[in-house]
XYZ file of N, CA, C and O in Angstrom:
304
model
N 51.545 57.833 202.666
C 50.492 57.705 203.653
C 49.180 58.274 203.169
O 48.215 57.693 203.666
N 48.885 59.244 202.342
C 47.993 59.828 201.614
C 47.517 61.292 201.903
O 48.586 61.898 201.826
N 46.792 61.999 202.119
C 47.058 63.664 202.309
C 45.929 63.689 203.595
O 44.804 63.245 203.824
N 46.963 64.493 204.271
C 45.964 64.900 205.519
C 44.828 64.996 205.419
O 44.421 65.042 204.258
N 43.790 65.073 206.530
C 42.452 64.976 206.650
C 41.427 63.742 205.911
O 40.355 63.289 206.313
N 42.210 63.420 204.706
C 41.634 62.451 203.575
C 40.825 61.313 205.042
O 41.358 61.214 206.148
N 40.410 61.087 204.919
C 39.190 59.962 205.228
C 40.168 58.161 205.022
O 40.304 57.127 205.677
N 40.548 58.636 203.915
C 41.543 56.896 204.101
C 43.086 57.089 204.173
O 43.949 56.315 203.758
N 43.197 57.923 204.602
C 44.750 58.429 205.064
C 45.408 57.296 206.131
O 45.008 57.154 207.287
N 46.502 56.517 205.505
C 47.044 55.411 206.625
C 46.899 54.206 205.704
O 46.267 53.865 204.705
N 47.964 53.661 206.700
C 48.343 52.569 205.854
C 47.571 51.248 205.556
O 48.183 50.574 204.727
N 46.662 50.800 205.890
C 45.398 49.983 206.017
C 43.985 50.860 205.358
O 43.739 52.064 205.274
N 43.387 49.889 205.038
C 42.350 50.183 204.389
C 41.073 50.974 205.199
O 40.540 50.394 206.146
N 40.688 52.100 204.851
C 39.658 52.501 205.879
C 38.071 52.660 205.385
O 37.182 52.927 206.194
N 37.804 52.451 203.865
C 36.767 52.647 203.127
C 35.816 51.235 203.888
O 36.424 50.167 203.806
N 34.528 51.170 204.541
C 33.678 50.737 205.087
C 33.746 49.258 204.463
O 34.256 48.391 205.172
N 33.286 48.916 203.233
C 33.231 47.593 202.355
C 34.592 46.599 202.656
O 34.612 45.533 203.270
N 35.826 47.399 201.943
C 37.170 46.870 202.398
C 37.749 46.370 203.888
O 38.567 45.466 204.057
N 36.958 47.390 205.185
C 36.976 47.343 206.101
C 36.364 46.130 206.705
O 36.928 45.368 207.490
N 35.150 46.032 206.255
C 34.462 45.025 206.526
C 34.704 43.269 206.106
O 34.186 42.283 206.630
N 35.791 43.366 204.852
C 36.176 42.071 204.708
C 37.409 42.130 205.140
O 37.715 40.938 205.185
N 38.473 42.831 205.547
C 39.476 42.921 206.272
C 40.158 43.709 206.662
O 40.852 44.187 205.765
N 40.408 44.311 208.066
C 40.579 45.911 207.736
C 41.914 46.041 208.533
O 42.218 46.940 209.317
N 42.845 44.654 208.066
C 44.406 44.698 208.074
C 44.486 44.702 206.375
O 45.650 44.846 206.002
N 43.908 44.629 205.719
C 44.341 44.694 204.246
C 45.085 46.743 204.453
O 44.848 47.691 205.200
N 46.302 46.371 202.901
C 47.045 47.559 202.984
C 46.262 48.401 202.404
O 45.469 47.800 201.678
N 46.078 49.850 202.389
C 45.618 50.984 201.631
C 46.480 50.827 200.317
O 47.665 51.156 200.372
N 46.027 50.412 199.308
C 46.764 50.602 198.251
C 46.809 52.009 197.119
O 47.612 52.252 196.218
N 45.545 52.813 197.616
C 45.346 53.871 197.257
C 45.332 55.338 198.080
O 44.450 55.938 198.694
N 47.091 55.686 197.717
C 47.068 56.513 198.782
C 46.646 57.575 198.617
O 46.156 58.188 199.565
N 46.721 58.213 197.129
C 46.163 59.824 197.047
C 45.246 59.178 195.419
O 45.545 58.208 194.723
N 44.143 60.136 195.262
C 43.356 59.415 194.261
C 43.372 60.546 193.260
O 42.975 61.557 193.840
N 43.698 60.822 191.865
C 44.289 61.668 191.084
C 42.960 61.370 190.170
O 42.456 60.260 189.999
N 42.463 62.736 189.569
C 41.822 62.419 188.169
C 42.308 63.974 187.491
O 42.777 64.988 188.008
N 41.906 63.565 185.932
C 42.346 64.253 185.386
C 40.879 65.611 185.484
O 39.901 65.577 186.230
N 41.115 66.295 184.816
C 39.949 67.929 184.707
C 39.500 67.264 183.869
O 38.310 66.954 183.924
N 40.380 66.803 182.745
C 39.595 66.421 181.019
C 38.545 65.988 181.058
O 37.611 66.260 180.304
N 38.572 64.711 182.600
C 37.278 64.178 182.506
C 36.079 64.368 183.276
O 35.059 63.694 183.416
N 36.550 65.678 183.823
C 35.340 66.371 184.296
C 34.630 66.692 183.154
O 33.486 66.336 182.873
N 35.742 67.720 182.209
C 35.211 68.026 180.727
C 34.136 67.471 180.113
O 33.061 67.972 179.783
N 34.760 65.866 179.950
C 33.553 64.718 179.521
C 32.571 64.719 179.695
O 31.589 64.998 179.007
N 32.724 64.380 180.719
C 31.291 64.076 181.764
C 30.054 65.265 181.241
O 29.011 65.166 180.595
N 30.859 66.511 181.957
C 29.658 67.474 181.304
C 29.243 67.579 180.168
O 28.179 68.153 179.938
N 29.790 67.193 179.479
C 29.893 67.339 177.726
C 28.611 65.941 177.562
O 27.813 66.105 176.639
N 28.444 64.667 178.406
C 27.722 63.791 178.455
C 26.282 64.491 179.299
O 25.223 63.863 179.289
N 26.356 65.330 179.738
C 25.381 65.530 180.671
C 25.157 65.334 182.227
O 24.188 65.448 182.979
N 26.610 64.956 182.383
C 26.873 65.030 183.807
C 26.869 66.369 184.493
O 27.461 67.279 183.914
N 26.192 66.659 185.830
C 26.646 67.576 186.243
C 27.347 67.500 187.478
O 26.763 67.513 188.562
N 28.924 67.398 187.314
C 30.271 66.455 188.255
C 31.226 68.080 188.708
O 31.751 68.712 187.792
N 31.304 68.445 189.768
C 32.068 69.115 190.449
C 33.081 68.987 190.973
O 33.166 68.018 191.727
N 34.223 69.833 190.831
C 35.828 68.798 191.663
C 35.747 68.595 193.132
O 35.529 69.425 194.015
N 36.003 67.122 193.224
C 36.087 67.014 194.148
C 34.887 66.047 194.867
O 34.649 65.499 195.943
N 34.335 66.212 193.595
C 32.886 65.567 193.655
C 33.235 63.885 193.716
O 32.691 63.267 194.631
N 34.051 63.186 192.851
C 34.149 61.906 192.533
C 35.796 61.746 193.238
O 36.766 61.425 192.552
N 35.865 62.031 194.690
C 36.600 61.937 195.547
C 37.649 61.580 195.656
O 37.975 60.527 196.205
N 38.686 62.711 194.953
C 39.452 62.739 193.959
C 40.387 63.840 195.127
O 39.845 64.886 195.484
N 41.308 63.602 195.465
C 42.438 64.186 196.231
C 43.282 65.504 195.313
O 43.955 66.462 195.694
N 43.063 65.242 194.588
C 44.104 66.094 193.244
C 43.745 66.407 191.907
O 44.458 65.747 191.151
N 43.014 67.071 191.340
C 42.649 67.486 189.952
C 43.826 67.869 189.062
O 44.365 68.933 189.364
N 44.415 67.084 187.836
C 45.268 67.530 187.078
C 44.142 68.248 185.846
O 42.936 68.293 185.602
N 45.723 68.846 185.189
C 45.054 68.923 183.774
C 46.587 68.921 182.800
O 47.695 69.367 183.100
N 46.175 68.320 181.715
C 47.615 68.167 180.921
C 48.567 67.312 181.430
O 49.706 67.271 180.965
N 48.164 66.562 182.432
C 49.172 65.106 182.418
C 48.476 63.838 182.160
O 47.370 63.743 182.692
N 48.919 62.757 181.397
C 48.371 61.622 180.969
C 48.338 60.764 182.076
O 49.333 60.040 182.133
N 47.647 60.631 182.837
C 47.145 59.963 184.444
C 46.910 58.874 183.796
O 47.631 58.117 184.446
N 46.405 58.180 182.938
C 45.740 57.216 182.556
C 47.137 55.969 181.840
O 47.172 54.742 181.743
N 47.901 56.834 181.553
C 48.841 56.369 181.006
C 50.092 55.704 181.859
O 50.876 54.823 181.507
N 49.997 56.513 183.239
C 51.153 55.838 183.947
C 50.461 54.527 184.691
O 49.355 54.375 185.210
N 51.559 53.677 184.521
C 51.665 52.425 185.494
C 50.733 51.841 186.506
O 50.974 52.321 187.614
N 50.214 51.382 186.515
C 49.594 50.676 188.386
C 51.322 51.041 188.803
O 52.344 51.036 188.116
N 51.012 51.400 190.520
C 52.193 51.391 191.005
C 53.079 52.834 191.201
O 53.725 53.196 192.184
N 52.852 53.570 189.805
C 53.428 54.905 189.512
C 53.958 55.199 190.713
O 53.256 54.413 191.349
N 54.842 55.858 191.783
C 55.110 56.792 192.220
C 56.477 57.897 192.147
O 57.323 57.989 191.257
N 56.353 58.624 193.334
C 57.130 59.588 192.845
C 57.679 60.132 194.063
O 57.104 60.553 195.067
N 59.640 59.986 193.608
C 60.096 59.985 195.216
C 60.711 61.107 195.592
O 61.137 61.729 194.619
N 60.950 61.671 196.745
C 61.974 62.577 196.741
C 61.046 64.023 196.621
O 61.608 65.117 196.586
């Protein structure tokens, strides 16, 4: 369902754009994961990007996010 309070929490789409072309379409994005590394980047480019900033439910560090699946989840 995606993490409390989140703004698109539920099973339908709640982001304004998506909403607006159909807002029985499913939420396909239930929790939105990025890695730290690429906070790293960013600043290292001259970004100045804060967690949480690029609306991001979960900050890892040391797992290959990029690498798992469309679909990935995780049960139990």
């Amino acid at each position: 369902m995606g993490v409390e309070g989140d703004a698109h929490l539920g099973e339908t789409v709640r982001h304004r754009s998506r909403v607006a072309q159909d807002p029985t379409q499913p939420n396909l994005r239930q929790v939105h994961l990025i890695h730290s590394e690429l906070h790293e980047e960013l600043r290292l480019a001259g970004f100045d990007v804060s967690y949480g900033q690029m609306g991001e439910n979960i900050t890892t560090r040391g797992i290959r996010l990029l690498d798992f699946p469309t679909g990935t989840r995780r049960n139990g």
